[in-house]
Coordinates of C-alpha atoms in Angstrom, one line a residue:
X1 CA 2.0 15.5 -25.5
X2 CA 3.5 14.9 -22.3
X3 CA 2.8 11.2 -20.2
X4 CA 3.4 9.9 -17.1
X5 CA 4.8 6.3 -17.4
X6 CA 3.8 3.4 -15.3
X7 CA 6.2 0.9 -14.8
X8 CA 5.1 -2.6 -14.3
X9 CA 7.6 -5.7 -13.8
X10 CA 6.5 -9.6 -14.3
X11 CA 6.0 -10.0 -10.4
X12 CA 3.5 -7.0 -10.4
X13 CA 0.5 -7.7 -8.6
X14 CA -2.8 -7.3 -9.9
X15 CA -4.8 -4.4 -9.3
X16 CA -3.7 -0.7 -10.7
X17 CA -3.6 -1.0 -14.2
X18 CA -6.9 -2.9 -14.3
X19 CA -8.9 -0.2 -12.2
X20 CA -7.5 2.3 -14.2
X21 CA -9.2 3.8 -17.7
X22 CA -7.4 4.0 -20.5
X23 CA -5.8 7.4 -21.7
X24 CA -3.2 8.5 -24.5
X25 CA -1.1 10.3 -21.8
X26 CA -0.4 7.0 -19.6
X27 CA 2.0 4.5 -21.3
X28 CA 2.9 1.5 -19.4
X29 CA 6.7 -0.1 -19.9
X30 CA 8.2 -3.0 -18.7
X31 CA 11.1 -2.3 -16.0
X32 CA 13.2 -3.9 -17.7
X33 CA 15.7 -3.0 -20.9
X34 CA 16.8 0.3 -22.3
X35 CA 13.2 2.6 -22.2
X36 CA 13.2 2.5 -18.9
X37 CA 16.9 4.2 -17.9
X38 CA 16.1 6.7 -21.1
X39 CA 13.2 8.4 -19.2
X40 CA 14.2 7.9 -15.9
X41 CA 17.2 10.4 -17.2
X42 CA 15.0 12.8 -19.3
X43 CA 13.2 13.1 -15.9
X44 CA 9.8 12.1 -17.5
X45 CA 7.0 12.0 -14.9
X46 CA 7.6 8.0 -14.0
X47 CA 5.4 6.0 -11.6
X48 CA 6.0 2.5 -10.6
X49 CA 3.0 0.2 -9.5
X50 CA 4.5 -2.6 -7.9
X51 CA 7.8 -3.2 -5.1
X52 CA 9.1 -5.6 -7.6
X53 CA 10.3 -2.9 -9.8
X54 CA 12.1 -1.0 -7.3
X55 CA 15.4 -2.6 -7.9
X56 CA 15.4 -1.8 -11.7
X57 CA 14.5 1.4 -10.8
X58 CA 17.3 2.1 -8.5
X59 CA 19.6 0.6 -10.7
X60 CA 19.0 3.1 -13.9
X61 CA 19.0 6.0 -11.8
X62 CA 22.7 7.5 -11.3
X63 CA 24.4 7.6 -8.2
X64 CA 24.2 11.4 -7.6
X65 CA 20.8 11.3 -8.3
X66 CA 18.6 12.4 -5.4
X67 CA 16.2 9.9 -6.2
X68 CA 18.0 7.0 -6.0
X69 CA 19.4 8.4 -2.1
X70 CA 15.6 8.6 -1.4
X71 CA 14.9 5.2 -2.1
X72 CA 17.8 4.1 -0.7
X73 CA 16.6 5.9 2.1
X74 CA 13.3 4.8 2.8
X75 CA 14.3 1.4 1.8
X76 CA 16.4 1.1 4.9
X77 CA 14.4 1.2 7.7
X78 CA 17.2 2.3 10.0
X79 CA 18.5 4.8 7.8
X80 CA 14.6 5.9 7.4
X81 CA 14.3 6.1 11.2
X82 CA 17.6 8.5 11.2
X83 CA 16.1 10.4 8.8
X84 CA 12.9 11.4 10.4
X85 CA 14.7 11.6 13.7
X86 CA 12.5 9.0 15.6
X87 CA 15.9 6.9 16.9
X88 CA 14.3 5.8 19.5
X89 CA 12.5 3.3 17.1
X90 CA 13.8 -0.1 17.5
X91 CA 14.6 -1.9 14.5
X92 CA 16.5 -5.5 14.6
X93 CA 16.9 -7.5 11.1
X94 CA 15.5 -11.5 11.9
X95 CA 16.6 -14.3 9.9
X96 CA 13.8 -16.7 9.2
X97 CA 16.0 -19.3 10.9
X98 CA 15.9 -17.4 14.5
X99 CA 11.9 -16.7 14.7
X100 CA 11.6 -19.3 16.9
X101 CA 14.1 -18.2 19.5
X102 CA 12.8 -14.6 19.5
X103 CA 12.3 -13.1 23.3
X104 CA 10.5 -9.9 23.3
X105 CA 9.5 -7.2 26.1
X106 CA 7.1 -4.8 24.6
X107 CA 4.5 -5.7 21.5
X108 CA 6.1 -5.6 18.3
X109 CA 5.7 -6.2 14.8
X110 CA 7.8 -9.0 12.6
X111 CA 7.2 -9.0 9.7
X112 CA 9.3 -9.7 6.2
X113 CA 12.2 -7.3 4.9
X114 CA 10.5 -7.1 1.8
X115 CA 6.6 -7.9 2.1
X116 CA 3.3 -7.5 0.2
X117 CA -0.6 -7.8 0.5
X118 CA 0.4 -8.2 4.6
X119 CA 1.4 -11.8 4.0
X120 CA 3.6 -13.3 7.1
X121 CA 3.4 -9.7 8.9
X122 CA 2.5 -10.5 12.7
X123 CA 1.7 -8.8 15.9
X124 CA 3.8 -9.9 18.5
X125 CA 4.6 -9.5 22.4
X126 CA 6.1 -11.3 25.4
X127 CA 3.2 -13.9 25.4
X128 CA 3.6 -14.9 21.8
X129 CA 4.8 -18.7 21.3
X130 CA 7.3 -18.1 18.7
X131 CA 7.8 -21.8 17.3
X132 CA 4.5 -22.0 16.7
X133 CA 4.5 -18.7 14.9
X134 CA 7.7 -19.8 13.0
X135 CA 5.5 -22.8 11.8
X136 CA 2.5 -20.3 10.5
X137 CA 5.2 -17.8 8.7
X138 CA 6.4 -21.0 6.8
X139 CA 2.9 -22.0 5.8
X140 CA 1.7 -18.4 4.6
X141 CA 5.4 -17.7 3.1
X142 CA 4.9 -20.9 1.0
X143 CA 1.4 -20.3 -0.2
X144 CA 2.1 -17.2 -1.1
X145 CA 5.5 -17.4 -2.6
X146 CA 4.4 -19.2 -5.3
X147 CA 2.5 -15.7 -6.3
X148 CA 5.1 -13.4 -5.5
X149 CA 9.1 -13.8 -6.4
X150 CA 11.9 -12.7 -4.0
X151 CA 11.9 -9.4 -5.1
X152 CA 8.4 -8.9 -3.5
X153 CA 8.3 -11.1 -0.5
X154 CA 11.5 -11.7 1.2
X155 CA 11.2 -15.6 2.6
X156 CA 14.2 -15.6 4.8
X157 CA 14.8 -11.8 5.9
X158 CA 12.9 -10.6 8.7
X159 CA 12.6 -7.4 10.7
X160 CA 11.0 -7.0 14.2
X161 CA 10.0 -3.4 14.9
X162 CA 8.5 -1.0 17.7
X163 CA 4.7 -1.4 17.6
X164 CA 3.1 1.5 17.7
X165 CA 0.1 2.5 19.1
X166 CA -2.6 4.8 17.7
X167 CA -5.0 4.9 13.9
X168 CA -3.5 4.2 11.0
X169 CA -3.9 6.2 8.0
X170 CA -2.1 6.3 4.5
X171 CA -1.3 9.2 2.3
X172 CA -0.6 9.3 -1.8
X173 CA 1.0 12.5 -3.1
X174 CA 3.8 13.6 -5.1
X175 CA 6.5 16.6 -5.4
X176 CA 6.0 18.4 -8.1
X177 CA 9.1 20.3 -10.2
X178 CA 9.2 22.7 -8.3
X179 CA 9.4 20.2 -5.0
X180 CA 6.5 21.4 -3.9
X181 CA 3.8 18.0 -1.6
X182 CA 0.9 17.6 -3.3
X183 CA -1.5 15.3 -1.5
X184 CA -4.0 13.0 -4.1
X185 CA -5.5 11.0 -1.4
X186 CA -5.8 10.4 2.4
X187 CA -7.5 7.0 3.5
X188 CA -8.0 6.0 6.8
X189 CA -7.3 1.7 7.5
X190 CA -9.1 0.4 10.2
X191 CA -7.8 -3.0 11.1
X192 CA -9.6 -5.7 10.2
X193 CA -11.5 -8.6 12.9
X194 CA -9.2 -11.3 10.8
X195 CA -5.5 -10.4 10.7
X196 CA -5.2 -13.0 7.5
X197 CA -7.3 -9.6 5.8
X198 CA -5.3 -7.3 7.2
X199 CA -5.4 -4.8 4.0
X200 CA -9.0 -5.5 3.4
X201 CA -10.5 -1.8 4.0
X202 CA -9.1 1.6 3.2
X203 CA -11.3 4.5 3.3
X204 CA -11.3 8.3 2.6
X205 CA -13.7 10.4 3.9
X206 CA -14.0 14.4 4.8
X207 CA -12.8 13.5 7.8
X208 CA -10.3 12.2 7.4
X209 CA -8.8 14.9 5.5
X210 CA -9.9 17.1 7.9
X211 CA -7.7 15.2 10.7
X212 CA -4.7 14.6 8.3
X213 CA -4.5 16.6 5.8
X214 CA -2.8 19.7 7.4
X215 CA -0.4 17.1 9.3
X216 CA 0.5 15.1 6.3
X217 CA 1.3 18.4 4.2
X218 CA 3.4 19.9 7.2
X219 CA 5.9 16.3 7.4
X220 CA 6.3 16.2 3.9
X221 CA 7.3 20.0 3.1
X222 CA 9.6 19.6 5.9
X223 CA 10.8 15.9 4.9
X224 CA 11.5 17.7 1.4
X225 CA 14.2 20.0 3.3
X226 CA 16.0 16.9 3.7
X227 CA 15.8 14.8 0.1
X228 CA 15.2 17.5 -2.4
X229 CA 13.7 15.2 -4.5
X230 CA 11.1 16.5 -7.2
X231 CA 8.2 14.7 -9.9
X232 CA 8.7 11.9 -7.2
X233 CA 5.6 10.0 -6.3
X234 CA 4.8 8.4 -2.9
X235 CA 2.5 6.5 -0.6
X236 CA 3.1 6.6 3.1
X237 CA 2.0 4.9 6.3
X238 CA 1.3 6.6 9.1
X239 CA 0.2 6.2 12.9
X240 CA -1.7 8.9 14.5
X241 CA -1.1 9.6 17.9
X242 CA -3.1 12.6 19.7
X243 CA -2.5 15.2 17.1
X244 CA 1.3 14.0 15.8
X245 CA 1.7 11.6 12.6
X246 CA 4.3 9.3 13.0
X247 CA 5.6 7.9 9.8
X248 CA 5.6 4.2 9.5
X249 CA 6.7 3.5 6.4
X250 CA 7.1 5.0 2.7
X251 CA 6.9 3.4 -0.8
X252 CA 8.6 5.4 -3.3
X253 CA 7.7 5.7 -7.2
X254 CA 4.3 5.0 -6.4
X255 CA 0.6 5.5 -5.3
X256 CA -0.9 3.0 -2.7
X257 CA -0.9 -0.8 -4.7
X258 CA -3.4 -3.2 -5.9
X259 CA -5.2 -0.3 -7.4
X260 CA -6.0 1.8 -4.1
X261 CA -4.3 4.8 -5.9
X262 CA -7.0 5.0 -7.9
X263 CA -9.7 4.8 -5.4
X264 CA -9.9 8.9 -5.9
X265 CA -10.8 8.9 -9.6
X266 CA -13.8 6.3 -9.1
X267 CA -15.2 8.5 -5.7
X268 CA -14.4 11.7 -6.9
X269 CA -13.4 11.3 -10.5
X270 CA -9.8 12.8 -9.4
X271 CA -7.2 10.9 -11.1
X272 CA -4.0 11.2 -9.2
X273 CA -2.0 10.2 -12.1
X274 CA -3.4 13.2 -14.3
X275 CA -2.9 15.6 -11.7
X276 CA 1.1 14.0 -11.1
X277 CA 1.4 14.8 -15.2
X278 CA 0.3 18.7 -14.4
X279 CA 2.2 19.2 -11.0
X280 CA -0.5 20.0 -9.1
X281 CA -3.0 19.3 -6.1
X282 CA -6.7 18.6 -6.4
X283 CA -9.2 21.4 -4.7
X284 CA -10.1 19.6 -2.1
X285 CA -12.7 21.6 -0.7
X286 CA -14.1 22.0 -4.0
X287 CA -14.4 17.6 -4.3
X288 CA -16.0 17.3 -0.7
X289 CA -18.4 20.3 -1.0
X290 CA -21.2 18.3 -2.3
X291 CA -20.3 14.8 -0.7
X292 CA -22.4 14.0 2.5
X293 CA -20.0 14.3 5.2
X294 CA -21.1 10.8 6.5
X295 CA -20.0 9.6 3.1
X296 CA -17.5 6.5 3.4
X297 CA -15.1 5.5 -0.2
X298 CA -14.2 2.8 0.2
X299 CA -11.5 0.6 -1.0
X300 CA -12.5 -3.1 -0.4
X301 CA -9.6 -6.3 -1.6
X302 CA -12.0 -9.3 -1.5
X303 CA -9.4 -11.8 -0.6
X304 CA -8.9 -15.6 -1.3
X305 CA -10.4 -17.9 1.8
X306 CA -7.5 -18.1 4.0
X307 CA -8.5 -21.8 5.5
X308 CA -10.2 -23.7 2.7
X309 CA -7.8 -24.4 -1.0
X310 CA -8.7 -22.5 -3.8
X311 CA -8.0 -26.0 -5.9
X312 CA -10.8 -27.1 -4.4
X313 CA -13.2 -24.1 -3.5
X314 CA -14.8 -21.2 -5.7
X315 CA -15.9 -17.7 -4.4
X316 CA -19.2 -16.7 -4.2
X317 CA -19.2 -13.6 -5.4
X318 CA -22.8 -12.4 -5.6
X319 CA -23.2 -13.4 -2.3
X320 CA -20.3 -10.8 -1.1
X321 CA -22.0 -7.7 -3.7
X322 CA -25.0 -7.9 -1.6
X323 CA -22.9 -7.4 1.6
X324 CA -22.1 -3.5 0.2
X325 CA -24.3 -0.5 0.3
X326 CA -23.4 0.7 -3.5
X327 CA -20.3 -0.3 -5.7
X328 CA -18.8 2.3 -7.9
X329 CA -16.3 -0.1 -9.3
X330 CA -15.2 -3.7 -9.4
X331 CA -12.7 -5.4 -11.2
X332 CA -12.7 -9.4 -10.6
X333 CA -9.1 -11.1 -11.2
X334 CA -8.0 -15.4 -11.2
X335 CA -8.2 -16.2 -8.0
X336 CA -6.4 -19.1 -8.9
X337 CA -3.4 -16.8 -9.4
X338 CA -3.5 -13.8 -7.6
X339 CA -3.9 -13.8 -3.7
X340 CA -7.3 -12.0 -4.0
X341 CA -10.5 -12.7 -6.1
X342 CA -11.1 -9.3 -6.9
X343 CA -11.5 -5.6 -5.7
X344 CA -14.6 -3.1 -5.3
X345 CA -15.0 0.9 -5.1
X346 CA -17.7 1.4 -2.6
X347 CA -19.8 3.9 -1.0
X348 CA -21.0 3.0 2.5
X349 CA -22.1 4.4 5.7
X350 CA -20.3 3.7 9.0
X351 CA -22.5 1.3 10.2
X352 CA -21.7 -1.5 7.5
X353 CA -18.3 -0.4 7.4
X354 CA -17.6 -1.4 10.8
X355 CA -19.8 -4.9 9.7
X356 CA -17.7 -5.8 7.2
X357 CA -14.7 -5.3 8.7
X358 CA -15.8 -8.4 10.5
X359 CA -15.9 -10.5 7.0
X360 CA -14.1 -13.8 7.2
X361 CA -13.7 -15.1 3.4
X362 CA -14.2 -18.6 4.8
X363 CA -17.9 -17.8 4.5
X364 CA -17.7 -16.9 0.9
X365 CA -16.2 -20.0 -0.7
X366 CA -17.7 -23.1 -1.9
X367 CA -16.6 -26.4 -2.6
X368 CA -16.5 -26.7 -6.8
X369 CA -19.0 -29.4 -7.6

């Protein structure tokens, strides 16, 4: 029977494989040793769920191999920015060391080379007092360093980029073998009242595809004219602006992390990794006939308290169920070791949507009596 390997790495963070049922035709390897360089060359169907595994990945992969340029690719922002043709997207490389003597005109983002979970990535314009923010960087690099290794979450390399303006949406698909997009989920990610959350709240909805979806699928037949890559997963970042989607950013080898790639299969029951294994897209139409088109799926990280010490504090988790309409699925993880204390599947409205994208986890931890 044919699978569709997930590669997980010592550094992965928690999140996919724990919202995700168990099935014959998913093995999981490490991304390390011999296994992994064996299927990556029998071109098995071969999803990664964390950044950490990225480097393992290119480095089994051979050099003429048009997956390893598309990494390479997208893991080089300026080569990335070449790519899609958007030049005029500044892009400087930062060292930790030279935050605080940053001068900016225009708002922009800084953020770490390598990053995760939005840790130390910061909004930034001619007003920003960059000593200051150099000081906060350290802080939040520290505390969550000790989670994440280099590989993850770059400590001393920085870039500062072009902010852009507009929604944000992200998109998980795949090319099948015949190189053909197929899109397995569209989520819309409203930003959050506390930037500490900033990944708190992704959501799909019908419209949402109904906005994206033809965009999405035109940029990635065309961005497939240009990489020829095929049984290639993805999740990618976009802004929307008017009616053009401007790429952002795109993870390769995998569907959006922490678990929000599975988001679909406990909504809709589509399970994008089933439908990577058979090369082809979910009927769409078909999966929002039914659904309410006021319908909001939610995918909701309950993060740690970003003031108060989790040495010292517990969550209250009860007390954050009853902020949610209806929860499909939760999976609860050691807050003590992972930068969140758990994440839920929900069905909401818009209303309490847009209520608990004001959330500050502050208000849902306790001191430990």
């Amino acid at each position: 029977m044919s699978k569709v390997y997930l590669v997980k790495s010592k550094q992965s963070e928690s999140g996919t494989i724990e919202t995700l049922p168990k099935f014959e035709w998913i093995q999981i390897i490490e991304d390390t040793g011999p296994e992994l360089k064996s299927i990556l060359e029998r071109n098995e169907k071969v999803a990664i769920i964390s950044e950490s595994s990225i480097a393992n990945v290119l480095s089994s992969l051979e050099q003429s191999n048009p997956k390893r340029r598309a990494i390479e690719l997208f893991k080089d922002k300026f080569l990335f920015r070449k790519l899609i043709k958007d030049e005029e997207f500044k892009v400087k490389e930062v060292a930790f060391r030279d935050i605080s003597k940053l001068q900016v005109k225009n708002k922009s983002v800084l953020k770490p080379l390598k990053g995760c979970f939005g840790t130390a990535v910061k909004i930034v314009d001619e007003s920003t007092n960059f000593e200051k923010l150099e000081k906060e960087i350290q802080n939040e690099i520290e505390k969550n360093g000790s989670i994440f290794s280099e590989n993850v979450l770059t400590s001393n390399e920085f870039i500062i980029e072009d902010f852009i303006e507009g929604e944000e949406y992200a998109v998980d698909m795949f090319y099948n073998s015949e190189g053909k997009p197929c899109i397995v989920n569209i989520y819309h990610h409203p930003l959050p009242k506390h930037e500490h959350y900033l990944h708190m709240i992704y959501y799909s909805s019908m419209k949402t595809f109904d906005e994206i979806y033809p965009l999405a699928k035109l940029f990635f037949e065309r961005l497939n004219e240009k990489i020829s890559v095929t049984d290639f997963p993805m999740h990618c970042e976009f802004k929307l602006i008017g009616n053009k989607l401007i790429p952002i950013e795109i993870n390769a080898m995998r569907f959006g992390g922490m678990g929000l790639g599975n988001l679909a299969y406990h909504s809709f029951g589509v399970n994008p990794y089933r439908f990577f294994l058979e090369g082809r897209e979910p009927n769409w139409t078909e999966v929002f006939k039914n659904l309410d088109d006021d319908l909001r799926f939610v995918y909701f990280i309950a993060y740690n308290s970003f003031s108060k010490d989790i040495r010292t504090n517990f969550p209250k988790i009860q007390k954050l169920r009853d902020e949610f309409t209806e929860i499909k699925f939760e999976q609860l993880f050691d807050y003590q070791k992972q930068l969140a204390f758990g994440v839920f599947c929900l069905q909401e409205n818009q209303e309490n949507l847009n209520r608990l994208l004001q959330i500050n986890f502050d208000d849902f931890f306790e001191p430990i009596i």
